[in-house]
Coordinates of C-alpha atoms and ligand atoms in Angstrom, one line a residue:
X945 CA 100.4 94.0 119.1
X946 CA 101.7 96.2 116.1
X947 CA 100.6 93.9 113.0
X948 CA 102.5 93.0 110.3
X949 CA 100.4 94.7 107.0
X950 CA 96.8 95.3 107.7
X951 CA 94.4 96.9 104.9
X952 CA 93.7 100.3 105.6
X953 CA 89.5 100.7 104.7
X954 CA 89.0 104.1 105.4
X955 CA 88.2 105.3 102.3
X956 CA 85.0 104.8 99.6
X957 CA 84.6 101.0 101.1
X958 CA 81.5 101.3 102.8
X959 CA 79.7 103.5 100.7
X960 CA 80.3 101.9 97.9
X961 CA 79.6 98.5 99.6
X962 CA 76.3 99.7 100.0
X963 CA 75.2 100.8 96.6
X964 CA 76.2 97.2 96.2
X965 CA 73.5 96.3 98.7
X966 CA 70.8 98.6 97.0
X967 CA 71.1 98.0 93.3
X968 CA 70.9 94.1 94.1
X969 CA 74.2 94.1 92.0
X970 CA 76.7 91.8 94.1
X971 CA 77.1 89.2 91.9
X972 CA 79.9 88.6 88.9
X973 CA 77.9 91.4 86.4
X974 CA 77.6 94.9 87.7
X975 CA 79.0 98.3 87.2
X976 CA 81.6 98.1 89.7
X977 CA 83.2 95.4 87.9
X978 CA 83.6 96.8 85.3
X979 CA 84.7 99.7 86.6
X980 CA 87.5 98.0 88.4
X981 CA 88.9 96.4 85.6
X982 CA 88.9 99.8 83.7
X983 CA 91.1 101.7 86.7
X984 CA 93.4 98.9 86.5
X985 CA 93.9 98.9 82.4
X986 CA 94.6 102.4 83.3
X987 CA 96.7 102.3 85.9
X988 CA 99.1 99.3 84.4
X989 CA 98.9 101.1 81.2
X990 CA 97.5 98.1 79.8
X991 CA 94.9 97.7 76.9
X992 CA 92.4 95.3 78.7
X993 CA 91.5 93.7 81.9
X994 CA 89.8 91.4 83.3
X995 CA 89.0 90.4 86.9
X996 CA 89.1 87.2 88.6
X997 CA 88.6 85.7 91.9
X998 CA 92.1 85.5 93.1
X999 CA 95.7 86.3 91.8
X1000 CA 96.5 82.1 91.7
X1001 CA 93.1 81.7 89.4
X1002 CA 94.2 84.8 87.4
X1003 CA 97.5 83.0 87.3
X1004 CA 96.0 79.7 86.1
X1005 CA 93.4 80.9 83.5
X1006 CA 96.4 83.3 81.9
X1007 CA 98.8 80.1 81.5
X1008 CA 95.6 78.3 79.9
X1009 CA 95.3 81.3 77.2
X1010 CA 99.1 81.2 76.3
X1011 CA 98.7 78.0 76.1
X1012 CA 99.8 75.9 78.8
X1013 CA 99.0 72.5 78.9
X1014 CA 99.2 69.4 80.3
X1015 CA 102.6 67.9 81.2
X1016 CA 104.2 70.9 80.2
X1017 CA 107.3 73.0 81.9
X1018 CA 106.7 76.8 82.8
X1019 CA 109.8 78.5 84.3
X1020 CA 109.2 79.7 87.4
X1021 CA 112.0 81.3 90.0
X1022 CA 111.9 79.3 93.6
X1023 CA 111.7 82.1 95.1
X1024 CA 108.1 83.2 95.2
X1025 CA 104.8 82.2 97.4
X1026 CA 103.2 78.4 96.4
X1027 CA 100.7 80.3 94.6
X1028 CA 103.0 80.9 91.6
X1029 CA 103.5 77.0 91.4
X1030 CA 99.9 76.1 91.5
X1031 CA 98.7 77.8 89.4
X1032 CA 101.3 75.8 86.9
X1033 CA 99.9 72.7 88.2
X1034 CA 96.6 73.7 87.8
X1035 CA 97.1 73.3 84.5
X1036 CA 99.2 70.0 84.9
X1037 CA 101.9 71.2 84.6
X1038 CA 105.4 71.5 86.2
X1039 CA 107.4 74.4 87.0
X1040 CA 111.2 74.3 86.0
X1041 CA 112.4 76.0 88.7
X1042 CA 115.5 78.7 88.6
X1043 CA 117.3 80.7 90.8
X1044 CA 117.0 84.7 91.6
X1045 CA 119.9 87.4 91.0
X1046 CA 121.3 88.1 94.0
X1047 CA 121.4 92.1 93.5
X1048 CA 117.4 92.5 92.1
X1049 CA 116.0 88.6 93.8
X1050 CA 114.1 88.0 90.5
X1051 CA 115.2 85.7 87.8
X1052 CA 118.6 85.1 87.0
X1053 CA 118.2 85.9 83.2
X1054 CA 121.6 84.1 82.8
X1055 CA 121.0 81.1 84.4
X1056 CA 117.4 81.6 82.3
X1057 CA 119.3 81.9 79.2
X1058 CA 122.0 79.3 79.7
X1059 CA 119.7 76.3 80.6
X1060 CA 117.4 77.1 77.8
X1061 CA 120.2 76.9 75.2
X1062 CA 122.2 73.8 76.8
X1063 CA 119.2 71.9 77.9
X1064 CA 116.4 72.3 75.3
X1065 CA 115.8 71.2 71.9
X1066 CA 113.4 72.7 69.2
X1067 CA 111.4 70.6 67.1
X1068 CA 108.0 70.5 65.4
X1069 CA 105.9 69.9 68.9
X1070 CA 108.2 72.9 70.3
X1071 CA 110.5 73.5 72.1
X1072 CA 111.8 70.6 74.3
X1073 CA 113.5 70.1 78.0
X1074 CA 116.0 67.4 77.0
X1075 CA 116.1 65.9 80.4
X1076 CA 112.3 65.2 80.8
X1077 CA 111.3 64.9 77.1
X1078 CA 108.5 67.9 78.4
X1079 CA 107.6 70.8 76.5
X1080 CA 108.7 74.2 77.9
X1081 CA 105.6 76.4 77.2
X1082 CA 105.9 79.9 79.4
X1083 CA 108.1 81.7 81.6
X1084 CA 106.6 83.4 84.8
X1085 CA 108.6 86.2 85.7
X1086 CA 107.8 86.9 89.4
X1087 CA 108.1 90.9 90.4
X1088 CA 108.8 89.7 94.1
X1089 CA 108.2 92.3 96.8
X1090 CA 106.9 94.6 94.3
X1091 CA 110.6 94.6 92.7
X1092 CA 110.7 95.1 88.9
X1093 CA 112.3 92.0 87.1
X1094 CA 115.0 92.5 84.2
X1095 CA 112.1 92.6 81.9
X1096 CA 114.4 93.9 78.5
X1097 CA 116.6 90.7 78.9
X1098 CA 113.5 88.3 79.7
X1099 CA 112.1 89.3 76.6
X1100 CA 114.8 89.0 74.5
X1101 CA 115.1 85.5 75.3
X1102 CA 111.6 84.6 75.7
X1103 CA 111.4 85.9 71.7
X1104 CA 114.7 84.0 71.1
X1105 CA 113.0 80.9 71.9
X1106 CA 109.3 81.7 71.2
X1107 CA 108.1 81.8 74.7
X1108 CA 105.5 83.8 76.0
X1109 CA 105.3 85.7 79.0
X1110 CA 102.9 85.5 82.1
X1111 CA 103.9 88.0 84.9
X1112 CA 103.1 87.4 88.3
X1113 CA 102.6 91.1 89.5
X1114 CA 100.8 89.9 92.4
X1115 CA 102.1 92.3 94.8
X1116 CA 103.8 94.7 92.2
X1117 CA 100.7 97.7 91.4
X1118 CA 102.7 100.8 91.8
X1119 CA 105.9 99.7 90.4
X1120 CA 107.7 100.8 87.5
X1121 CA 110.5 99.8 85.2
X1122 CA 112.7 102.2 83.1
X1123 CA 109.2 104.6 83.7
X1124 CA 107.0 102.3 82.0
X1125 CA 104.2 101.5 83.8
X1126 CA 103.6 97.2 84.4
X1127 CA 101.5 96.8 81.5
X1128 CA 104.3 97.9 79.2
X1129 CA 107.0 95.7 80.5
X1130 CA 107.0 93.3 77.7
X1131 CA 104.9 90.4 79.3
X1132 CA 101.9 88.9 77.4
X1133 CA 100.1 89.1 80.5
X1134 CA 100.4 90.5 83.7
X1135 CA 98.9 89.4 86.8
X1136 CA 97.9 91.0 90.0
X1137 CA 96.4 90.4 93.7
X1138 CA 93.8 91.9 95.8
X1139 CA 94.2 89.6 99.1
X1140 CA 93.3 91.0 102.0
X1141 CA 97.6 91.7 102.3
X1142 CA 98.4 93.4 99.5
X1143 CA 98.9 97.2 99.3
X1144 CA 95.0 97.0 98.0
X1145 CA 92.6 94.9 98.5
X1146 CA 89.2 93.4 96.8
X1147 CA 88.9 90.9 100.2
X1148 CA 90.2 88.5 97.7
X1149 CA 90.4 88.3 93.9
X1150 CA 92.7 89.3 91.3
X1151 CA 92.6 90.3 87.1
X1152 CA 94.9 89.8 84.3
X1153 CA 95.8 92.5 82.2
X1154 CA 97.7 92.6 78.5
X1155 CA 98.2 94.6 75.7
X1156 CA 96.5 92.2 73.1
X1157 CA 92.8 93.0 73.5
X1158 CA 92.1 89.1 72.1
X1159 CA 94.2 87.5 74.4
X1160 CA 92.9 89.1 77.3
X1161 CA 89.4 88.4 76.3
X1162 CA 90.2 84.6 76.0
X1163 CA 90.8 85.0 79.5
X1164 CA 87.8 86.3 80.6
X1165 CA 86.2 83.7 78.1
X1166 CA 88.2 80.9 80.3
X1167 CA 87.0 82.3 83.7
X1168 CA 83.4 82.9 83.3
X1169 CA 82.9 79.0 82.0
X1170 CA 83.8 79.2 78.6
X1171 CA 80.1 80.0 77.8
X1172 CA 79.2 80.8 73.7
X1173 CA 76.0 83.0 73.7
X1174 CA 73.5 83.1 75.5
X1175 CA 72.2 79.6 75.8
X1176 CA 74.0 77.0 77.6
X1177 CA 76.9 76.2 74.9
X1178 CA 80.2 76.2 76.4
X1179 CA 83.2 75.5 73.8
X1180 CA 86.0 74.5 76.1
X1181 CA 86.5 73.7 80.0
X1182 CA 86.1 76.6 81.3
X1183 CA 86.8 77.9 85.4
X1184 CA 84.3 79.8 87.5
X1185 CA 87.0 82.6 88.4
X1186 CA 85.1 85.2 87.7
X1187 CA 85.3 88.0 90.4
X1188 CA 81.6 89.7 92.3
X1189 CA 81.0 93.4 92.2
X1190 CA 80.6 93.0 96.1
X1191 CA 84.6 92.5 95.9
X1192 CA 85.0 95.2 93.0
X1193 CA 83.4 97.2 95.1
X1194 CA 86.0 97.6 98.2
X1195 CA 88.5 97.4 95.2
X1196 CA 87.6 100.6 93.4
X1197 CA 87.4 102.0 96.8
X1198 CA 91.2 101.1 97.6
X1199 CA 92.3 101.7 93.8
X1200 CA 91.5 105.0 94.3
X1201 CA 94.1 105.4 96.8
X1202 CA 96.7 103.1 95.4
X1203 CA 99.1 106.6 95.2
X1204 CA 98.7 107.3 98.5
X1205 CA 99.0 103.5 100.0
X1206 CA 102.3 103.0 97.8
X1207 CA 103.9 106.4 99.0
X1208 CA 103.3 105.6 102.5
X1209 CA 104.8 101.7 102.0
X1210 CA 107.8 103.6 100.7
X1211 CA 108.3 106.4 103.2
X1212 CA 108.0 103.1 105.7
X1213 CA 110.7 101.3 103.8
X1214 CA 113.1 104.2 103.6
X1215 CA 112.6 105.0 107.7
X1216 CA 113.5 101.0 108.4
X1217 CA 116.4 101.7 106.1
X1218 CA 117.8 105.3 107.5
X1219 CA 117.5 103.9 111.0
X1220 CA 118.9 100.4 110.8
X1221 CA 121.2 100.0 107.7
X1222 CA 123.8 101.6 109.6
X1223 CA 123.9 98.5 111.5
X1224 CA 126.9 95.8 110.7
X1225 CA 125.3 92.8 108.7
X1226 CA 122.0 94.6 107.9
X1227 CA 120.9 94.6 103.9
X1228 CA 118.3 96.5 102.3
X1229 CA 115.4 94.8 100.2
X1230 CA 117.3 95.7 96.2
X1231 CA 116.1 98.7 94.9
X1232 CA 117.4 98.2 91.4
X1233 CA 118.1 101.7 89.5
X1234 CA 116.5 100.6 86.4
X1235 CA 112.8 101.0 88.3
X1236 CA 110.8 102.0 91.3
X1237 CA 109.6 99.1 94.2
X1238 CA 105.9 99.7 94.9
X1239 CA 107.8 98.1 98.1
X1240 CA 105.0 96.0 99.0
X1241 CA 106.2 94.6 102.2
X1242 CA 109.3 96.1 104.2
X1243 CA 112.1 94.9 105.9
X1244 CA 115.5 94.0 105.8
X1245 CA 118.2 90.6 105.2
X1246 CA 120.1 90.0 108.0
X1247 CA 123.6 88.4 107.9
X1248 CA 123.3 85.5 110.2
X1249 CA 126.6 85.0 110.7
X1250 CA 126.7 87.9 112.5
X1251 CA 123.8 88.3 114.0
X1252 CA 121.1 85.3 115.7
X1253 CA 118.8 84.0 113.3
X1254 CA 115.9 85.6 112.0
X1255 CA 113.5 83.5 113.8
X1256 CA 114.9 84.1 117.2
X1257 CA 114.8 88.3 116.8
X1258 CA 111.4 87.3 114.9
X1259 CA 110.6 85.9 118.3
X1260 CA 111.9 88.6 120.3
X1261 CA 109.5 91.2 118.4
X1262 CA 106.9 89.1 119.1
X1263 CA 108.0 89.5 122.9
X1264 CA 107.8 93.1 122.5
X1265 CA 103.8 93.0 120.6
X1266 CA 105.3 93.4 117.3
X1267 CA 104.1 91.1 114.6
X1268 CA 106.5 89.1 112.8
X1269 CA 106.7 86.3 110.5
X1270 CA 108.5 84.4 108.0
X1271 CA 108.8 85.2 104.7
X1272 CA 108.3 83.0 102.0
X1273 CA 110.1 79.6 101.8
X1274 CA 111.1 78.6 98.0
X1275 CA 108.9 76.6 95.9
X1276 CA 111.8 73.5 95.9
X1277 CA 111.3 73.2 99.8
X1278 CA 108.0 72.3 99.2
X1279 CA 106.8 68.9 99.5
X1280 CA 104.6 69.3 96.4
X1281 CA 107.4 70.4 94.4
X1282 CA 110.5 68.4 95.8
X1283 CA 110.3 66.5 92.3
X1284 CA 110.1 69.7 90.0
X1285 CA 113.7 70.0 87.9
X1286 CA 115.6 72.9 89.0
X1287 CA 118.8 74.4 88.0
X1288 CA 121.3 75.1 90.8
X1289 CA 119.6 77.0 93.9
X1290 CA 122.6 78.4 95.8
X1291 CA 121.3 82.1 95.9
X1292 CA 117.8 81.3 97.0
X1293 CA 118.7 78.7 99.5
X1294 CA 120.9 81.2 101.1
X1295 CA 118.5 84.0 101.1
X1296 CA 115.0 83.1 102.4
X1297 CA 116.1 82.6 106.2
X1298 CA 117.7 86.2 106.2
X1299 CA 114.5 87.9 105.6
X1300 CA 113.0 89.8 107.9
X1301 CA 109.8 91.7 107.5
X1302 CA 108.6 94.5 109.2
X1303 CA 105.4 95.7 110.3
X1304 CA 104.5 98.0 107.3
X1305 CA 100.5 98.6 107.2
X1306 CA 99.7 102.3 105.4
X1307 CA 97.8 103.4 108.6
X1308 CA 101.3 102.7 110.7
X1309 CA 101.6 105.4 112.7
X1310 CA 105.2 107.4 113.1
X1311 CA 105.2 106.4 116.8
X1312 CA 104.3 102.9 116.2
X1313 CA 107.1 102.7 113.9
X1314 CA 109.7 104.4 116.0
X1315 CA 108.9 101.3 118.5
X1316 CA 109.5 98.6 116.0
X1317 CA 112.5 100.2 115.1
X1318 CA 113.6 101.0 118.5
X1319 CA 113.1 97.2 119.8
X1320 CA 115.2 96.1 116.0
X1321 CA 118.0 97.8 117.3
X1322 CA 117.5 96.5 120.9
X1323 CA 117.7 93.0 119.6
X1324 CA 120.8 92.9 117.2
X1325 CA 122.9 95.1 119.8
Ligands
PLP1924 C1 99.8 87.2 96.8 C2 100.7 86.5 95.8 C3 100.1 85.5 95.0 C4 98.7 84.9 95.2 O1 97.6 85.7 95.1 P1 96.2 85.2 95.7 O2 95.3 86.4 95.3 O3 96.4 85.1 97.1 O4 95.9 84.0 95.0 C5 100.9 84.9 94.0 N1 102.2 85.3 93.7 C6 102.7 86.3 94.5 C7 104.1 86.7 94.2 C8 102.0 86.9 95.5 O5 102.6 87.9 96.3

């Protein structure tokens, strides 16, 4: 079977891993955590970092230092993976859920823009969703696929109404926006992955990165237990997100590659395009001209009016030992969050089904890939 994204280890991992091993370092404190967090300041272009044990906690102790709190809204697109929407809930609260442009799939900024000025309210405790009587306190941009969302026109309304800004960059290292680097984008905080799927890896974990050297350490003040001194004083309810230096570790390893790994995911994409875009009914992922995809996972939308549904030719592949599987289905599908408000859906509900992914690992060899695209065009002919 040719998998779907597999992490490519080949690199520092095990050496690394090892001094691990021999210093006696493989908890939460050691040099390769901090090392980690220091690469990734770098690359984002961001002023601090710090690391946590997954891109959901990152997610959840970020909202926390904006400010999030209980029984608050956080706009949120649909569609993104559930890990977007817990980590709202984490913090009790709800997401308000919106729906994605149809040429870019991240928010609609005039949908965004429209519902905040028709269905909110300022006053002293904030600013308020009429509807609910519930504070909105964030917007989470998501840069799905690795896609760049219209950051300039985010910000300008998240100022407008005195929102901040928590990212979810999750799968986005590598990208870039009008040539800035993530960590310039405009968001308060940014927040990325390492799960074993992503285009690097820590095994799992995650960090948050910002420009405000403050806010960033309230983070890491939230994740390691909220713990004053020395002794055990803690001043708030903190989170034990903190991540080890086992996991930094294989991180720093695949950071040093990041480059390399994102190249390679693009050359991928562009082969799945060159070869099968010339097919009726077959769309590229967008690749908006305002910034560069770190084109985290590849594929294609298929028109299914023309052509069977994805999950029969996701079947199919699977016939032919090619991995497939389906791609995210939105947040308001979700039993957890069939309550959540939403604004209208039509773009989102549409798109999900259409989305096929394509095996896409960095170690894919040419061959490999010349037989998933071989057995593509086999099915939709
Ligand atoms: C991977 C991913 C997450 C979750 O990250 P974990 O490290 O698995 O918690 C959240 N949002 C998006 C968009 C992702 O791709």
């Amino acid at each position: 079977m040719i998998p779907l994204a597999i992490p490519n280890l080949s690199g520092n991992e095990a050496r690394y891993l090892q001094q691990c091993i021999d210093s006696s370092f493989v908890s939460s404190v050691g040099p390769f955590v901090t090392k980690f967090e220091e690469m990734i300041s770098e690359i984002s272009g961001s002023n601090k970092t710090t690391a946590t044990s997954s891109g959901t906690t990152g997610l959840h102790s970020a909202l926390t230092a904006v400010g999030v709190k209980y029984n608050d809204l956080v706009i949120l697109p649909s569609f993104t993976f559930i890990g977007s929407a817990n980590s709202i809930s984490h913090c009790g609260a709800v997401p308000w859920l919106f729906d994605v442009n149809p040429i870019t799939w991240t928010l609609n900024v005039n949908q965004l823009h429209d519902a905040l000025k028709s269905k909110t309210i300022r006053t002293k405790e904030g600013l308020i969703h009429k509807e609910s009587g519930k504070r909105v306190s964030a917007i989470m941009p998501v840069y799905v696929l690795g896609i760049p969302a219209e950051m300039d026109e985010i910000c300008r309304i998240a100022k407008d109404f005195s929102l901040p800004i928590v990212a979810d960059a999750a799968c986005a290292l590598g990208m870039t926006y009008k040539k800035k680097k993530i960590g310039e984008m405009g968001a308060d905080l940014s927040v990325f992955s390492f799960n074993g799927n992503k285009t690097v890896t820590s095994g799992g974990g995650g960090a948050v990165s910002g420009s405000s050297i403050e806010l960033v350490q309230s983070v890491y003040h939230l994740t390691t237990t909220a713990r004053v001194g020395s002794d055990y004083d803690f001043d708030r309810v903190g989170f034990n997100y903190r991540l080890t230096n086992i996991q930094a570790a294989v991180g720093c390893a695949q950071l040093e590659r990041l480059e390399e790994f994102v190249q390679s995911k693009r050359n991928i994409q562009k082969q799945y395009n060159d070869a099968l875009l010339q097919i009726e009914g077959i769309s590229p992922f967008p690749d908006p001209a305002y910034g560069e995809s770190s084109c985290w996972f590849s594929g294609v939308q298929v028109n299914s009016k023309i052509h069977k549904p994805v999950s029969e030719i996701r079947k199919e592949l699977r016939a032919n030992e090619i991995d497939a599987r389906p791609f995210w289905k939105p947040i308001h599908l979700q039993k957890p969050y069939e309550h959540s408000p939403k604004e209208s859906l039509d773009f989102t509900d549409n798109l999900w089904m259409d989305i096929l992914t394509l095996p896409c690992s960095t170690s894919l060899s040419q061959s490999d890939q010349s037989k998933v695209i071989l057995a593509v065009k086999n099915i939709l002919s």
